[in-house]
Tab-separated table of C-alpha atoms and ligand atoms in Angstrom:
chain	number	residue	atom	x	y	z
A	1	UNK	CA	-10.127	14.905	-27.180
A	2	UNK	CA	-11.952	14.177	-30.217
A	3	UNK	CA	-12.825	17.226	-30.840
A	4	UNK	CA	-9.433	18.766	-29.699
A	5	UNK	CA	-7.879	16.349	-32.579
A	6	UNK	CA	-10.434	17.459	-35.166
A	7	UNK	CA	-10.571	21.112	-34.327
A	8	UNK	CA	-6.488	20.433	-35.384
A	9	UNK	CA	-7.671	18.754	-38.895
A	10	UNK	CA	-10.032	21.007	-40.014
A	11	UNK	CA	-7.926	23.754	-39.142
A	12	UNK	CA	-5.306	21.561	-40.784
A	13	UNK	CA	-7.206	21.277	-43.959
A	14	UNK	CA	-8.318	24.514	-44.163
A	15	UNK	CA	-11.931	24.703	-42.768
A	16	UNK	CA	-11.337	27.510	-40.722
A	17	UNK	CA	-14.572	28.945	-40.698
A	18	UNK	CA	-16.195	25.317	-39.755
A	19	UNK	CA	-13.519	24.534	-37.098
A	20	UNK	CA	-13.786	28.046	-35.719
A	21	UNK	CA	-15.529	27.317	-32.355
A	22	UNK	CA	-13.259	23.999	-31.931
A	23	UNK	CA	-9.922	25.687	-32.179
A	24	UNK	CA	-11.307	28.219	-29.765
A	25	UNK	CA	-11.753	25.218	-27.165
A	26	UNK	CA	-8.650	23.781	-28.155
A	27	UNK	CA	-6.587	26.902	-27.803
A	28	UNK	CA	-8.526	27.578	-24.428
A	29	UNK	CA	-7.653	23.879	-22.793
A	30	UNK	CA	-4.304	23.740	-23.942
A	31	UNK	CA	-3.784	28.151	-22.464
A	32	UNK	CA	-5.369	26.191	-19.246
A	33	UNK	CA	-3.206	23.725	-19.620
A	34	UNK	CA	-0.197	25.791	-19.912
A	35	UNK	CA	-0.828	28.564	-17.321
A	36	UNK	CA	-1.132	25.763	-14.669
A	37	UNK	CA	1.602	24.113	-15.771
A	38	UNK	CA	3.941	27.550	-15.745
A	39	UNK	CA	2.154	28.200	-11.928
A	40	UNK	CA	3.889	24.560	-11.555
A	41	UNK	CA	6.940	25.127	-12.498
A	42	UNK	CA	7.733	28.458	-10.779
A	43	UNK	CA	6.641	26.354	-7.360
A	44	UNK	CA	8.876	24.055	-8.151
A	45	UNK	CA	12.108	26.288	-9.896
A	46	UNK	CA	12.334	27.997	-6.448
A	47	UNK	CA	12.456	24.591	-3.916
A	48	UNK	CA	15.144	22.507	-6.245
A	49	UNK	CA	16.109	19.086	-5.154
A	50	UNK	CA	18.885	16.804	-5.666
A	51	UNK	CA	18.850	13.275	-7.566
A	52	UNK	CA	17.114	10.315	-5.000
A	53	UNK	CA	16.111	13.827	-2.547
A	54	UNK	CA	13.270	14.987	-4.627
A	55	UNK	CA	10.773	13.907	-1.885
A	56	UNK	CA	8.922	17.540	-1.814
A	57	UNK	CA	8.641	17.495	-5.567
A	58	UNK	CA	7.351	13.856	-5.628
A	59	UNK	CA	4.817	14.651	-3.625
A	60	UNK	CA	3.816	18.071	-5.005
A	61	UNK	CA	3.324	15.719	-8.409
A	62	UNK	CA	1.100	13.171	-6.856
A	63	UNK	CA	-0.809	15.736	-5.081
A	64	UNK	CA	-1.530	17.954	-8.413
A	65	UNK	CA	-2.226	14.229	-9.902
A	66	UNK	CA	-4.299	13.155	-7.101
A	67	UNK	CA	-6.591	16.897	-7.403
A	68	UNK	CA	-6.372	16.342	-11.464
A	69	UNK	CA	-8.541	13.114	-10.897
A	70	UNK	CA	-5.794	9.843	-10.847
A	71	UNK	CA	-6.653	7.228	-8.274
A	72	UNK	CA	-4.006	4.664	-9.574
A	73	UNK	CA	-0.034	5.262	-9.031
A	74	UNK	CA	2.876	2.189	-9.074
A	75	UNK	CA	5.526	2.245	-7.240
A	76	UNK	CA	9.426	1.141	-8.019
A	77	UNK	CA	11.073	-0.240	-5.589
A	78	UNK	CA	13.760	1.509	-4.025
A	79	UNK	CA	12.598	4.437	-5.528
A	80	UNK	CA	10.629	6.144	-3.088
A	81	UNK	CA	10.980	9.392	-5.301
A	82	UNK	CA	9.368	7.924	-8.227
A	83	UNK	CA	6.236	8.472	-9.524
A	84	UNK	CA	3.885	6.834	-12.047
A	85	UNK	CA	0.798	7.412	-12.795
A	86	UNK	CA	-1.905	5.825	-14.611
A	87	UNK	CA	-4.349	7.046	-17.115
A	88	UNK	CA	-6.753	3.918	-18.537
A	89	UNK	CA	-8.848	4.546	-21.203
A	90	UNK	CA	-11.264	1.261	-20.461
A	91	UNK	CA	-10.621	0.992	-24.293
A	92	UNK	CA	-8.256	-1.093	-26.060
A	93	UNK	CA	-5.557	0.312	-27.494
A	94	UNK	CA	-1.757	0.667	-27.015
A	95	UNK	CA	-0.036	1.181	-23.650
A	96	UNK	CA	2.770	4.266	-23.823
A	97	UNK	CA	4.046	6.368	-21.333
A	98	UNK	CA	5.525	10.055	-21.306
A	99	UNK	CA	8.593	10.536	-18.838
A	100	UNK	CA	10.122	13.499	-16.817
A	101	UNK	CA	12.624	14.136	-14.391
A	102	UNK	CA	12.559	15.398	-10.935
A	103	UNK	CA	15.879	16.164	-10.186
A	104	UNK	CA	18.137	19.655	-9.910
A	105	UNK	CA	21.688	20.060	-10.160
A	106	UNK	CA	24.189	21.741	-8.187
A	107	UNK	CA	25.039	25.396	-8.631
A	108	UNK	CA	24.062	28.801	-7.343
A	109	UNK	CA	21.349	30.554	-10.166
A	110	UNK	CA	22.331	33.763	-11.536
A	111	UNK	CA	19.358	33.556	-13.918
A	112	UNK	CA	17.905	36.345	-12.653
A	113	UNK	CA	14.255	35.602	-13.126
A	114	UNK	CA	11.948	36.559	-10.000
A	115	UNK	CA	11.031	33.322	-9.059
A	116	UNK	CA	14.729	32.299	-8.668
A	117	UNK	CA	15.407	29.139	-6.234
A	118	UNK	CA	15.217	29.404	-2.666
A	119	UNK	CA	17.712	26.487	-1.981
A	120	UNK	CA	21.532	27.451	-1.574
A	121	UNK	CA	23.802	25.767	-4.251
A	122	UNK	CA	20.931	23.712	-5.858
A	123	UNK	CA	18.859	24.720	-9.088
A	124	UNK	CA	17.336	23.468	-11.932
A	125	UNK	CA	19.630	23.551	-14.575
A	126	UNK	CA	18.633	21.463	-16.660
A	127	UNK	CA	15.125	22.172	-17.322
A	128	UNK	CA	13.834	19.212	-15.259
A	129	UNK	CA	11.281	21.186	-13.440
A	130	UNK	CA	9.943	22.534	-16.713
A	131	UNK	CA	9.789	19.169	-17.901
A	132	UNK	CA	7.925	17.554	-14.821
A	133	UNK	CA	5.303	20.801	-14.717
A	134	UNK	CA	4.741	20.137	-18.962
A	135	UNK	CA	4.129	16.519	-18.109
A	136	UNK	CA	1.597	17.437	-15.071
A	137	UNK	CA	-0.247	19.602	-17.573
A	138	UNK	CA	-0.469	17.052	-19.926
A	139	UNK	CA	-1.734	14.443	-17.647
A	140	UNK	CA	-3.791	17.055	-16.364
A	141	UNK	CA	-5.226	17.342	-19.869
A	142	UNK	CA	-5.355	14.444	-20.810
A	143	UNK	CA	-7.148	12.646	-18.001
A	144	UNK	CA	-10.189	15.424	-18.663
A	145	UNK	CA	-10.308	14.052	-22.415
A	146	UNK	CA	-9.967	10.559	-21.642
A	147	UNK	CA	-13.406	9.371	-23.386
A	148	UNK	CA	-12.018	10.603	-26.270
A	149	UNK	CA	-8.381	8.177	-25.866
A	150	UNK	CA	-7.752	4.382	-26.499
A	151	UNK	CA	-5.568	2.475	-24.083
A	152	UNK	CA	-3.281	3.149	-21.795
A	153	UNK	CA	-1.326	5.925	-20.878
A	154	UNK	CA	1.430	6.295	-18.145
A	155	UNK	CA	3.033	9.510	-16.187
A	156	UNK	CA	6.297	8.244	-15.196
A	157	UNK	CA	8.310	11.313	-13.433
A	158	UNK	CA	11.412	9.626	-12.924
A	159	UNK	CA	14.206	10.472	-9.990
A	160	UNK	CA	18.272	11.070	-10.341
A	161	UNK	CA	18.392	11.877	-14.375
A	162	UNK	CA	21.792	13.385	-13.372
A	163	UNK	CA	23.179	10.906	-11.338
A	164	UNK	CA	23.005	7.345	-10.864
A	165	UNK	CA	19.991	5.985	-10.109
A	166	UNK	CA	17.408	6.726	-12.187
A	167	UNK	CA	16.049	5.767	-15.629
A	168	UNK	CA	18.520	2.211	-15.234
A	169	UNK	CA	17.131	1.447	-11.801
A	170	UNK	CA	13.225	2.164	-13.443
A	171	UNK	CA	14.548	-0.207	-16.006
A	172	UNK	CA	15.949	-2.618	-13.472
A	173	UNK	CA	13.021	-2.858	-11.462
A	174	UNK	CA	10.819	-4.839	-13.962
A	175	UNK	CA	8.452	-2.370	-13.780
A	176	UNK	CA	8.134	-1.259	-17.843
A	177	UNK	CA	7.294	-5.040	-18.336
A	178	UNK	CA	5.189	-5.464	-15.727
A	179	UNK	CA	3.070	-2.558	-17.145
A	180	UNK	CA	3.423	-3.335	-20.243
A	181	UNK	CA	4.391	-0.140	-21.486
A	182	UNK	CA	5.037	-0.102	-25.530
A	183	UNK	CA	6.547	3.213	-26.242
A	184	UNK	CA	8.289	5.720	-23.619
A	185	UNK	CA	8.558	9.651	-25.177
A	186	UNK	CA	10.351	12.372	-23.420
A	187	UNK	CA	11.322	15.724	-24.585
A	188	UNK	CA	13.967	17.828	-22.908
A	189	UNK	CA	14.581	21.879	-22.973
A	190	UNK	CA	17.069	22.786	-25.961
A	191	UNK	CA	18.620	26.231	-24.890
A	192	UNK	CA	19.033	28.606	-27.885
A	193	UNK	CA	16.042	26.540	-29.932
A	194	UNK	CA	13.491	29.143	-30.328
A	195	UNK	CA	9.932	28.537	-28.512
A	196	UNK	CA	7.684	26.916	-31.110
A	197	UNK	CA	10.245	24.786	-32.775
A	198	UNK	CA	10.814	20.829	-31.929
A	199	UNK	CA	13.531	18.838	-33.290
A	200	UNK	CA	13.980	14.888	-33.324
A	201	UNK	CA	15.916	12.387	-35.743
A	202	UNK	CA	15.794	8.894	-35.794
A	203	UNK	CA	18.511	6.827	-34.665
A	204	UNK	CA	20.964	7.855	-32.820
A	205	UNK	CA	20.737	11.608	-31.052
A	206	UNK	CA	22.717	11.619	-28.198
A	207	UNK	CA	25.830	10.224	-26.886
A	208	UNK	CA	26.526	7.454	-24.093
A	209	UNK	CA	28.744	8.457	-20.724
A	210	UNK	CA	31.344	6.491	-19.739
A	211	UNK	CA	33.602	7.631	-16.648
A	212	UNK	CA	37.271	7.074	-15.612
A	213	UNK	CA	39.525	7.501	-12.771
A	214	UNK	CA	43.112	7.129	-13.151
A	215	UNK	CA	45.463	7.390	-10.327
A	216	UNK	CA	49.260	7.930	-10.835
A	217	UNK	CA	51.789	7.520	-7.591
A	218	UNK	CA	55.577	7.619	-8.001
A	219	UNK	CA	58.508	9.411	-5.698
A	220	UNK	CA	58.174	12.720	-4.370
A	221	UNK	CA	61.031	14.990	-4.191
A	222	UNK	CA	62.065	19.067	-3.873
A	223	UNK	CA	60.442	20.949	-6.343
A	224	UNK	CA	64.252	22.123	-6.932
A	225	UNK	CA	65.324	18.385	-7.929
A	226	UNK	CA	62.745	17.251	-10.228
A	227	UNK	CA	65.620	14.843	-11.139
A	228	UNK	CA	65.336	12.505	-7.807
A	229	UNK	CA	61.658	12.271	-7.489
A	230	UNK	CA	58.617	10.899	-10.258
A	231	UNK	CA	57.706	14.485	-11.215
A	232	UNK	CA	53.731	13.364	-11.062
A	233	UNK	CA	52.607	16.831	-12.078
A	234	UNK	CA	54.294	16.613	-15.442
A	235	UNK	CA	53.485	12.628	-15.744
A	236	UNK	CA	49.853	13.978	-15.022
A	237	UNK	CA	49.773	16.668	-17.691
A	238	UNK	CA	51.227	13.893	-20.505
A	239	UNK	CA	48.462	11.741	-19.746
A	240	UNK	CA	46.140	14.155	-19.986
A	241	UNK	CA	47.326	15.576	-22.792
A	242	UNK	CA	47.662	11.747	-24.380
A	243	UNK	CA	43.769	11.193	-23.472
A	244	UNK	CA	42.499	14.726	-25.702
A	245	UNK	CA	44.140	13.476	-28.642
A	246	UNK	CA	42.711	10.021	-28.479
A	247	UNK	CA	39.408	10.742	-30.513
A	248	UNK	CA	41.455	12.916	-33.029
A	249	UNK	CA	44.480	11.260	-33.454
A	250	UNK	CA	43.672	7.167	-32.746
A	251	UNK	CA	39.923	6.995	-34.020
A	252	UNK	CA	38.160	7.513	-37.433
A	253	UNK	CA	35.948	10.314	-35.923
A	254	UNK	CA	33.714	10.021	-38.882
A	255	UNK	CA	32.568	6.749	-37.742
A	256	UNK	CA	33.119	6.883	-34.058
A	257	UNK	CA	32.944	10.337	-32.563
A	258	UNK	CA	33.926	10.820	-29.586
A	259	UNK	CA	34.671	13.279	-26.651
A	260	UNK	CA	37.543	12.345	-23.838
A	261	UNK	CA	37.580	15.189	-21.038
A	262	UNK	CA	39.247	15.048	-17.645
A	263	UNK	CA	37.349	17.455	-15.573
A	264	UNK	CA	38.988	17.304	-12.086
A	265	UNK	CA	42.746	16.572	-11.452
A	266	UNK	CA	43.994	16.331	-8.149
A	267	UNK	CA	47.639	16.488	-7.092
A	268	UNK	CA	49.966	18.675	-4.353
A	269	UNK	CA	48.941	20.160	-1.776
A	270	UNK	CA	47.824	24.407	-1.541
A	271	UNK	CA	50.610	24.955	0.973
A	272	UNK	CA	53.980	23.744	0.777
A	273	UNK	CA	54.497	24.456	-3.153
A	274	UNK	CA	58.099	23.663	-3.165
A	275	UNK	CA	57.382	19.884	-2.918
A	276	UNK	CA	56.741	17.621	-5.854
A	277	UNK	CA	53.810	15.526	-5.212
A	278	UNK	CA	54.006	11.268	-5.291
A	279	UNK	CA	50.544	11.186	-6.368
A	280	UNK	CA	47.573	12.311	-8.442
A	281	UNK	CA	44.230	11.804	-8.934
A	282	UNK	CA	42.382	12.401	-12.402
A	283	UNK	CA	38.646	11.840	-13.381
A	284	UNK	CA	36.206	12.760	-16.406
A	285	UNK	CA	33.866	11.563	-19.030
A	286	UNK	CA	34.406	9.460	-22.468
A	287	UNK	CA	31.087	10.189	-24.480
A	288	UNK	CA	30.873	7.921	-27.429
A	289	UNK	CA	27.829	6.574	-29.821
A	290	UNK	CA	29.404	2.690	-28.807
A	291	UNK	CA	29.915	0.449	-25.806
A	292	UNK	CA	33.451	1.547	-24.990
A	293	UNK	CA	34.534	-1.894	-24.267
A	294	UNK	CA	33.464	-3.541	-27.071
A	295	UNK	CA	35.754	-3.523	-30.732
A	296	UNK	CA	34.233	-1.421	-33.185
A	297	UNK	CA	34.301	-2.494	-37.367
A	298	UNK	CA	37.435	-4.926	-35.975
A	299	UNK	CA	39.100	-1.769	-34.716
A	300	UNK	CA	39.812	-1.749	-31.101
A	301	UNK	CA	37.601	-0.897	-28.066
A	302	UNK	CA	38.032	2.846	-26.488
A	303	UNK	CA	39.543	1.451	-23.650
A	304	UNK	CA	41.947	-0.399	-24.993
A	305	UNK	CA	43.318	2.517	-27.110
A	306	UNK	CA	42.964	4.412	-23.530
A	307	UNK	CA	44.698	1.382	-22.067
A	308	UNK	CA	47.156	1.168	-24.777
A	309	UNK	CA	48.151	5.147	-25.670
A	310	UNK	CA	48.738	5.572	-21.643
A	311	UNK	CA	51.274	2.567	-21.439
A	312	UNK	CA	54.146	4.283	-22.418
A	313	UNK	CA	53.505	7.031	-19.942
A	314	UNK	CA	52.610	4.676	-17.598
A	315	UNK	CA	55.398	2.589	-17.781
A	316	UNK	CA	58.088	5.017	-17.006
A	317	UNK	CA	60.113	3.709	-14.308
A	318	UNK	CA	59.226	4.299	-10.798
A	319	UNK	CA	55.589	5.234	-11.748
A	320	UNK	CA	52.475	3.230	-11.180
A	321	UNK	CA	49.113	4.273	-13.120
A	322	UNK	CA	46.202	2.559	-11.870
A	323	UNK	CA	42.631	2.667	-14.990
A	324	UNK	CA	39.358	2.493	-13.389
A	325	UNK	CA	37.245	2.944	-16.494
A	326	UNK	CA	33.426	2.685	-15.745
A	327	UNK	CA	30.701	2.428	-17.867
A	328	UNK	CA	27.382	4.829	-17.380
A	329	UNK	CA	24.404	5.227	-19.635
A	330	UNK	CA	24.587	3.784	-23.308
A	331	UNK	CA	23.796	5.999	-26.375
A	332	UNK	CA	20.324	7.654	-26.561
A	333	UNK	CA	18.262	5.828	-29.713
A	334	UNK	CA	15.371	7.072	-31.198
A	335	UNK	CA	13.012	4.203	-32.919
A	336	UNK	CA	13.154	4.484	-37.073
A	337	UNK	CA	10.261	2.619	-36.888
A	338	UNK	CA	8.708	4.603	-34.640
A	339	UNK	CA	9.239	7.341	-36.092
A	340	UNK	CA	8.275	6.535	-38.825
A	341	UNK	CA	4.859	5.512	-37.620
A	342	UNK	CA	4.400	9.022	-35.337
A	343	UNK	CA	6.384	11.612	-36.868
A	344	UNK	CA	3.785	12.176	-40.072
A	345	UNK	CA	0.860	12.735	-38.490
A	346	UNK	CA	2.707	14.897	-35.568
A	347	UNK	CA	3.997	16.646	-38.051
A	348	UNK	CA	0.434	17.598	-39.484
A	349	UNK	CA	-1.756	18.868	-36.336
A	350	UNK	CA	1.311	20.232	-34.283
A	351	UNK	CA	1.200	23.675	-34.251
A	352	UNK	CA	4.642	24.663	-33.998
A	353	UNK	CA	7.508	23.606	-36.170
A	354	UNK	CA	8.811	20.323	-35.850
A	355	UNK	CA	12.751	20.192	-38.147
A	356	UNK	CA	13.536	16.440	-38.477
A	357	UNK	CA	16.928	17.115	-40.081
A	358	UNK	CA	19.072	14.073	-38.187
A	359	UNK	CA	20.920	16.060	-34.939
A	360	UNK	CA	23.992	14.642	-33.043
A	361	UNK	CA	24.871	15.939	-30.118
A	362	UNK	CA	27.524	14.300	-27.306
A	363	UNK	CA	25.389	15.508	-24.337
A	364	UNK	CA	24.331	12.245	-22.749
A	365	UNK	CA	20.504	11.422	-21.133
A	366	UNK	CA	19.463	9.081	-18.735
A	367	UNK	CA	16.015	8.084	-21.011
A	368	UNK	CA	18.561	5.900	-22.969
A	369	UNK	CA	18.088	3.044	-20.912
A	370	UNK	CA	14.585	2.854	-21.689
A	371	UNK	CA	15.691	3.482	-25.609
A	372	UNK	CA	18.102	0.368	-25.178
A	373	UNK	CA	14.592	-1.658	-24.032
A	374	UNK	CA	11.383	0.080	-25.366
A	375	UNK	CA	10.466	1.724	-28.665
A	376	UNK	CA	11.136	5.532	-27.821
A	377	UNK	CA	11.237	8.814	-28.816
A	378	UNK	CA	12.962	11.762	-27.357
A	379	UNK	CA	12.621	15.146	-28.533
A	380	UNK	CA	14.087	18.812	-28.076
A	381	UNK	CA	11.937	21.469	-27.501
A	382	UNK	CA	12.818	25.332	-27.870
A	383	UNK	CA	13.165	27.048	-24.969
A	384	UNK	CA	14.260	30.289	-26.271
A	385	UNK	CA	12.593	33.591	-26.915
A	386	UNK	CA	13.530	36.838	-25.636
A	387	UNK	CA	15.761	36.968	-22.700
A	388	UNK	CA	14.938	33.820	-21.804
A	389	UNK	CA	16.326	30.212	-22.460
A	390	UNK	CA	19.408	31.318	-24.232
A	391	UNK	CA	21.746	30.297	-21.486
A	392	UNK	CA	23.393	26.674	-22.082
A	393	UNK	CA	21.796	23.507	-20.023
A	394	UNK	CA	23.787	23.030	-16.561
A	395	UNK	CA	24.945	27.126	-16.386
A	396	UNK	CA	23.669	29.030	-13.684
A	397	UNK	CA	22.294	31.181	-16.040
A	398	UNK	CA	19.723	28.435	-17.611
A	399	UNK	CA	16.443	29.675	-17.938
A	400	UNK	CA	13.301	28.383	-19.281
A	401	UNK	CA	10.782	31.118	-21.583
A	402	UNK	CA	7.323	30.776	-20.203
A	403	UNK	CA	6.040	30.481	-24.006
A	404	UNK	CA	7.622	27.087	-24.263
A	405	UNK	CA	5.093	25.351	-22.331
A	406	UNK	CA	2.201	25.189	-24.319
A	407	UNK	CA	4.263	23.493	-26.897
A	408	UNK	CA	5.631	21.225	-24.714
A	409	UNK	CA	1.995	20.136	-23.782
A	410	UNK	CA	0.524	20.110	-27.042
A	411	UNK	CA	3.836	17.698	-28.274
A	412	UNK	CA	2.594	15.330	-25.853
A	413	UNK	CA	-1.312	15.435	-26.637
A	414	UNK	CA	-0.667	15.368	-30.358
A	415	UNK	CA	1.047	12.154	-29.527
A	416	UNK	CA	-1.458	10.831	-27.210
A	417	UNK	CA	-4.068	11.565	-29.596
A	418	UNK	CA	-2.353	9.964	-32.374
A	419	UNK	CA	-2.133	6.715	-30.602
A	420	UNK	CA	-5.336	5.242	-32.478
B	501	LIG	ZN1	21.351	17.641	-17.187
B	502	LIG	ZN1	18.401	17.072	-18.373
């Protein structure tokens, strides 16, 4: 690893012709590194698994760990899907960790790349496997270079990113303090980002999710005599019409963006479509860069202006509403501090291109529950070149570009490396 970090300086500072044979190494462990970790991934892109089901990937990771040389693994309890990994230096030095996910999504891939998933209505959609088979190269990597490290580094491949579960329960456990684990990094596929390019901001990135169910019951009646029933179907369509406008209309946007989406409404029945419904179901996300039920700047809390803008809808007589708003992962926070500390140097003996420029985005990511407790960093990494990795995260037509690995390996090494 030394010489993998100063093969990057002197090609850094220009001594080509003196860091010739160096680079050639480096170029040739990281090629390894990558090629084994693209063999990965194809392995497991076809056999997807569901959040808290990802036993065969779990144990394809701790038998590619257990073959890459790692004797020492912790587990979390009630997390039988979890793996973590230990790399120790015999060196002082600080303890970090790198994290992946294990987890696919539902949905049928129409990616159309030959080693397409096996599994009916499951694939990786959101880049997971790419991330887990990056982060078994790295360890990979790493663990043949570890004379040249200080500390302690862990491999935590996490479980249920998408659902509930994961990150939070790792966090739960007690298991980052028992470990003593500093600094957490992650980086997740950014469709459209071309291959070679990171990006990262400090502060705030990404978004929390928040969920909500609101139920609506009233009288039924003939379609024909809207007049002696509730009329749920047009109650239902004012409140979610009242719920788009919140962020607009009842927020300063430019201090508190936010996103309020019902995504599944429920009401009537297929057959019988002369009858007026008594009831209907409606659920969906409220992404938001605050804790929804606190006040923000003295203004009030997103549920109350939920709570309030749906009263007088709700209070139309004969209806009941019942607001079940639930809160899911907080806002995703990269460290200033750290940061500030990592981001030079990365910036210097990564290859690729690395665009700091401070990114927003209302996509939401389990890793912020270590970012609430830990020091962390979480970056995006281009996935795009080609054909390939164009496609949006969670579409059945999300791919991942081959070239994309390499990077993803050498983000991680850099970072290793720089822990000194
Ligand atoms: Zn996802
Ligand atoms: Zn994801």
């Amino acid at each position: 690893m030394v010489k993998y970090f100063l093969s990057k300086l002197l090609l850094t500072a220009g001594f080509i012709l003196i860091a010739f044979s160096l680079t050639a190494q480096t170029q040739s462990q990281l090629s390894e590194a990558a090629d084994y970790s693209f063999e990965i991934y194809k392995q497991i892109h076809q056999y997807p698994e569901l959040g808290l089901q990802e036993f065969k990937t779990a144990e394809l990771v701790r038998t590619e760990l257990k073959k890459a040389g790692f004797t020492n693994f912790h587990k979390v309890e009630g997390l039988p899907t979890c793996v973590i990994a230990e790399l120790d230096t015999k060196k002082d030095g600080p303890v970090i960790a790198f994290r992946a996910e294990l987890d696919a999504r539902p949905g049928e891939e129409k990616s159309g790349v030959p080693y397409t998933s096996k599994i009916d209505t499951v694939m990786h959609s959101c880049g997971h496997d790419a991330h887990t088979a990056i982060l078994l190269g790295t360890a990979r990597l790493l663990n043949s270079m570890k004379e040249s490290l200080r500390g302690k580094i862990y491999f935590i491949f996490q479980p249920a990113e998408e659902i509930k579960g994961g990150a939070d329960d790792i966090v739960n456990s007690g298991i980052l303090e028992k470990l003593d684990i500093q600094n957490i990094y992650a980086l997740h596929s950014a469709s459209g980002l071309e291959v070679g390019r990171v990006t990262i901001s400090p502060g705030y990135t990404m978004a929390g999710s928040n969920y909500f169910t609101i139920e609506i019951e009233g009288k039924g009646s003939h379609a024909a005599t809207p007049y002696e029933g509730s009329n749920i179907p047009l109650i239902t369509a004012k409140v979610v019409n009242e719920l788009a406008g919140i962020p607009a209309l009842q927020m300063d946007i430019t201090e508190r963006p936010a996103v309020i989406s019902v995504t599944y409404i429920e009401t009537g029945r297929p057959v019988g479509l002369n009858v007026l419904p008594s009831k209907s179901v409606m659920k969906g996300t409220i992404r938001a860069y605050e804790q929804i039920d606190q006040p923000f700047n003295g203004q009030p809390s997103i549920e109350e202006i939920i709570n309030r803008q749906l009263q007088p809808i709700c209070s139309t007589p004969g209806i009941t509403c019942k607001i079940d708003i639930r809160k899911g992962s907080p806002p995703t926070y990269n460290s200033p501090e750290l940061f500030e500390k990592v981001l030079p140097g990365l910036t210097k003996v990564f290859s690729g291109s690395i665009d700091t420029t401070p990114n927003r985005g209302m996509f939401s990511e389990d890793f912020s529950y270590f970012t609430e407790n830990i020091p962390c960093l979480y970056f995006s990494l281009g996935v795009a070149k080609d054909n390939l990795g164009y496609a949006n995260v969670h579409s059945e037509e999300f791919s991942v570009h081959p070239g994309a690995f390499i990077y993803g390996i050498e983000l991680f090494a850099d970072i290793a490396d720089l822990q000194r």
